[in-house]
Coordinates of C-alpha atoms in Angstrom, one line a residue:
A10 CA -0.4 0.1 0.0
R11 CA 3.1 2.3 0.7
E12 CA 4.7 1.7 -3.0
Q13 CA 1.2 2.2 -4.1
A14 CA 0.8 5.7 -2.0
Q15 CA 4.1 6.9 -3.4
L16 CA 3.4 6.0 -7.3
R17 CA -0.2 7.2 -7.1
A18 CA 1.4 11.0 -6.5
G19 CA 3.3 10.6 -9.8
V20 CA -0.1 10.6 -11.4
V21 CA -1.6 13.7 -13.7
E22 CA -5.3 14.0 -14.5
E23 CA -5.2 16.4 -17.7
D24 CA -3.9 16.5 -20.7
T25 CA -0.5 16.6 -21.5
E26 CA -0.7 16.5 -25.2
E27 CA -1.6 18.5 -28.2
W28 CA -3.5 16.6 -29.9
Q29 CA -5.3 15.6 -26.8
K30 CA -6.7 19.3 -27.1
D31 CA -8.2 19.0 -30.7
S32 CA -11.6 18.0 -30.8
H33 CA -10.5 15.3 -33.8
F34 CA -7.3 14.1 -32.0
T35 CA -5.5 15.6 -35.1
G36 CA -2.0 14.4 -34.4
L37 CA -2.9 11.5 -32.8
E38 CA -1.4 8.5 -35.3
R39 CA -1.0 5.3 -33.0
V40 CA -3.4 3.9 -30.2
G41 CA -2.1 1.3 -28.2
G42 CA -4.1 -1.6 -26.3
V43 CA -3.0 -4.2 -23.5
D44 CA -4.2 -7.1 -21.9
L45 CA -3.2 -9.5 -19.7
S46 CA -5.6 -12.7 -19.8
Y47 CA -5.2 -16.1 -18.8
I48 CA -5.6 -19.7 -19.2
K49 CA -9.0 -21.0 -18.1
G50 CA -8.0 -23.0 -14.8
D51 CA -4.9 -22.0 -14.6
D52 CA -4.1 -18.5 -12.3
T53 CA -0.2 -18.8 -13.0
S54 CA -0.1 -18.8 -17.0
A55 CA -1.7 -16.2 -18.7
C56 CA -0.9 -14.2 -22.1
A57 CA 0.1 -10.7 -22.4
S58 CA -0.3 -8.8 -24.9
L59 CA 0.5 -4.9 -26.3
V60 CA -1.5 -4.0 -29.9
V61 CA -0.5 -0.8 -31.7
L62 CA -3.2 0.4 -34.1
S63 CA -3.1 3.4 -36.6
Y64 CA -5.4 6.2 -35.4
P65 CA -8.2 7.2 -37.3
A66 CA -8.2 3.9 -39.5
L67 CA -7.7 1.4 -36.6
E68 CA -5.7 -0.9 -38.3
V69 CA -3.2 -3.1 -36.8
L70 CA 0.8 -1.8 -36.8
Y71 CA 2.6 -3.7 -33.9
E72 CA 1.3 -7.1 -32.0
D73 CA 3.6 -8.4 -29.5
C74 CA 1.9 -11.7 -27.4
R75 CA 3.7 -14.1 -25.5
M76 CA 3.2 -16.4 -22.9
V77 CA 4.1 -15.6 -19.4
A78 CA 4.3 -17.3 -16.0
V79 CA 2.8 -14.8 -13.3
S80 CA 3.9 -15.9 -9.8
A81 CA 2.7 -13.2 -7.8
Q82 CA -0.3 -13.6 -5.4
Y83 CA -3.7 -12.0 -6.5
V84 CA -4.7 -9.5 -3.9
A85 CA -7.5 -7.9 -4.2
G86 CA -6.9 -3.8 -5.0
F87 CA -3.2 -5.2 -5.7
L88 CA -3.7 -6.7 -9.1
A89 CA -1.3 -4.4 -10.9
F90 CA 1.3 -5.9 -8.8
R91 CA 0.6 -9.0 -10.4
E92 CA 0.3 -7.8 -13.7
V93 CA 1.8 -4.4 -14.9
P94 CA 5.7 -5.8 -15.1
F95 CA 4.9 -8.0 -17.9
L96 CA 3.0 -5.0 -19.6
V97 CA 6.1 -2.5 -19.2
E98 CA 8.3 -5.3 -20.2
A99 CA 6.7 -5.5 -23.8
V100 CA 5.8 -1.8 -23.9
R101 CA 9.7 -1.3 -23.3
R102 CA 10.6 -4.3 -26.1
L103 CA 8.4 -1.8 -28.7
Q104 CA 10.1 1.3 -27.7
Q105 CA 13.4 -0.8 -28.4
E106 CA 12.6 -2.6 -31.7
E107 CA 10.4 -0.4 -33.3
P108 CA 10.6 3.0 -31.3
K109 CA 8.8 4.8 -34.3
L110 CA 5.6 2.7 -33.3
T111 CA 5.4 3.6 -29.3
P112 CA 1.7 4.5 -29.1
Q113 CA 0.7 8.1 -28.0
V114 CA -1.8 6.6 -25.6
L115 CA -2.4 3.2 -24.2
L116 CA -6.0 1.5 -23.3
V117 CA -6.1 -0.5 -20.7
D118 CA -7.8 -3.5 -19.6
G119 CA -8.8 -2.8 -16.5
N120 CA -9.4 0.5 -14.2
G121 CA -7.7 3.9 -13.8
L122 CA -8.7 6.3 -10.9
L123 CA -12.0 4.0 -10.3
H124 CA -10.3 1.8 -7.7
P125 CA -10.2 1.4 -4.0
R126 CA -7.0 3.8 -3.5
G127 CA -7.2 5.8 -6.6
F128 CA -4.5 3.5 -8.4
G129 CA -5.6 0.9 -10.8
V130 CA -3.5 -0.8 -13.5
A131 CA -3.9 2.1 -16.2
C132 CA -2.7 4.5 -13.2
H133 CA 0.2 2.2 -12.8
L134 CA 0.9 1.4 -15.8
G135 CA 1.0 5.1 -17.0
V136 CA 3.5 6.2 -14.2
L137 CA 5.8 3.2 -14.5
T138 CA 5.7 4.0 -18.6
D139 CA 5.3 7.6 -18.4
L140 CA 2.6 7.3 -21.3
P141 CA -1.2 8.6 -21.5
C142 CA -3.4 5.6 -20.3
I143 CA -7.1 5.4 -20.1
G144 CA -8.6 2.5 -17.8
V145 CA -12.0 0.9 -19.8
A146 CA -13.3 -1.8 -17.9
K147 CA -16.1 -4.4 -18.6
N148 CA -17.6 -4.3 -14.6
L149 CA -17.9 -1.9 -12.3
L150 CA -15.5 -1.8 -9.4
Q151 CA -17.9 -1.0 -6.0
V152 CA -15.5 1.6 -4.5
D153 CA -16.6 4.9 -2.4
G154 CA -19.9 3.7 -2.2
L155 CA -20.7 2.9 -5.9
V156 CA -22.8 -0.2 -6.3
R157 CA -24.9 -2.2 -9.1
D158 CA -27.7 -1.6 -7.5
E159 CA -30.8 -1.0 -9.2
L160 CA -30.6 2.8 -9.4
H161 CA -27.6 2.0 -11.4
R162 CA -29.0 -0.6 -13.9
E163 CA -32.1 2.0 -13.7
Q164 CA -29.4 4.9 -15.0
I165 CA -27.8 2.5 -18.0
R166 CA -31.5 1.5 -19.1
S167 CA -32.3 4.9 -19.8
L168 CA -28.6 5.4 -21.5
Q169 CA -29.2 2.5 -24.2
R170 CA -31.6 4.5 -26.1
E171 CA -29.1 7.9 -25.9
G172 CA -25.9 6.2 -26.5
D173 CA -24.4 8.4 -24.1
T174 CA -22.8 8.6 -20.7
F175 CA -23.4 9.4 -17.0
P176 CA -20.3 10.1 -14.4
L177 CA -19.7 7.9 -11.8
T178 CA -19.4 10.2 -8.5
G179 CA -18.7 8.3 -4.9
T180 CA -20.0 9.1 -1.7
S181 CA -17.0 11.4 -1.5
G182 CA -18.7 13.7 -4.1
R183 CA -15.6 12.6 -6.3
V184 CA -16.3 11.7 -9.9
L185 CA -14.1 8.5 -9.9
G186 CA -15.1 7.6 -14.0
M187 CA -17.9 7.8 -16.6
V188 CA -20.2 5.0 -17.8
S189 CA -20.5 5.0 -21.5
C190 CA -23.4 2.6 -23.3
G191 CA -22.6 3.0 -26.6
D192 CA -25.0 1.7 -29.5
Y193 CA -22.2 -0.5 -31.3
N194 CA -23.7 -3.6 -32.6
N195 CA -26.4 -3.0 -30.3
S196 CA -24.9 -3.6 -27.5
S197 CA -26.8 -3.1 -23.8
K198 CA -23.6 -3.7 -21.6
P199 CA -21.8 -0.8 -20.8
L200 CA -18.2 0.3 -20.3
Y201 CA -16.6 2.4 -17.3
I202 CA -14.0 4.6 -18.2
S203 CA -11.6 5.9 -15.8
V204 CA -8.3 8.6 -16.0
G205 CA -5.5 6.1 -16.1
H206 CA -2.6 9.0 -16.9
R207 CA -2.2 12.4 -18.2
V208 CA -5.3 12.6 -20.1
C209 CA -8.5 14.1 -18.2
L210 CA -11.8 12.4 -17.5
E211 CA -13.9 13.9 -20.8
T212 CA -10.9 13.1 -23.5
A213 CA -10.5 10.0 -22.3
V214 CA -14.2 9.3 -22.9
R215 CA -14.0 10.8 -26.7
L216 CA -10.9 8.7 -27.5
V217 CA -12.6 5.7 -26.1
K218 CA -15.7 6.4 -28.4
S219 CA -13.5 7.3 -31.1
C220 CA -12.1 4.0 -31.2
C221 CA -15.3 1.5 -31.1
R222 CA -16.8 -0.3 -33.6
Y223 CA -18.1 -2.6 -31.4
R224 CA -18.8 -2.9 -27.7
I225 CA -14.8 -3.1 -26.8
P226 CA -12.7 -0.1 -28.4
E227 CA -10.1 -1.6 -31.1
P228 CA -7.1 -1.6 -29.2
I229 CA -8.2 -3.6 -26.2
R230 CA -10.3 -5.9 -28.8
Q231 CA -7.5 -6.5 -30.9

């Protein structure tokens, strides 16, 4: 928790890049996606993946997928210590082997500020690589009074007609992320978007939406 708190101090919750300030993201050419996925029934064998897509065409420019042996135990709220080292390795490999393909922003399958201590995997990876990062989760992490109750489900149902978003405001009054209910492929399942590093929430939501052909944004889906 001490290490997490020290790293948390390095998170930048605002836009730092020129392309982020442009409504069409002019100047953004490469968007990355990262994920660690496990073999069913085996929580020590995983595939660490980094994919880089062109933007706005969303065509694959680079992919690095390799099997890794995960040794750190899973502890709720500390998932990043188990997974991030492999994702950092993948980013470093890319920066050494194909520096011109380094992504200008990373979409991370997981949470950013939407986390018990405000430092999910997207923040952790962002601080260690110093790349802009966005957390994109498929399920609501129930923190700061946020719960998947009937009210939450009703909000989601009301959004589906509009293909819009609503903020995830904790009992602390802090906005921890945004729920996005796109009308991609008529999917009724929302995405939970949160700031990772070097991006503001509004920009994060706009970028994720612009990367969606289906429910899951293309860099993570690939």
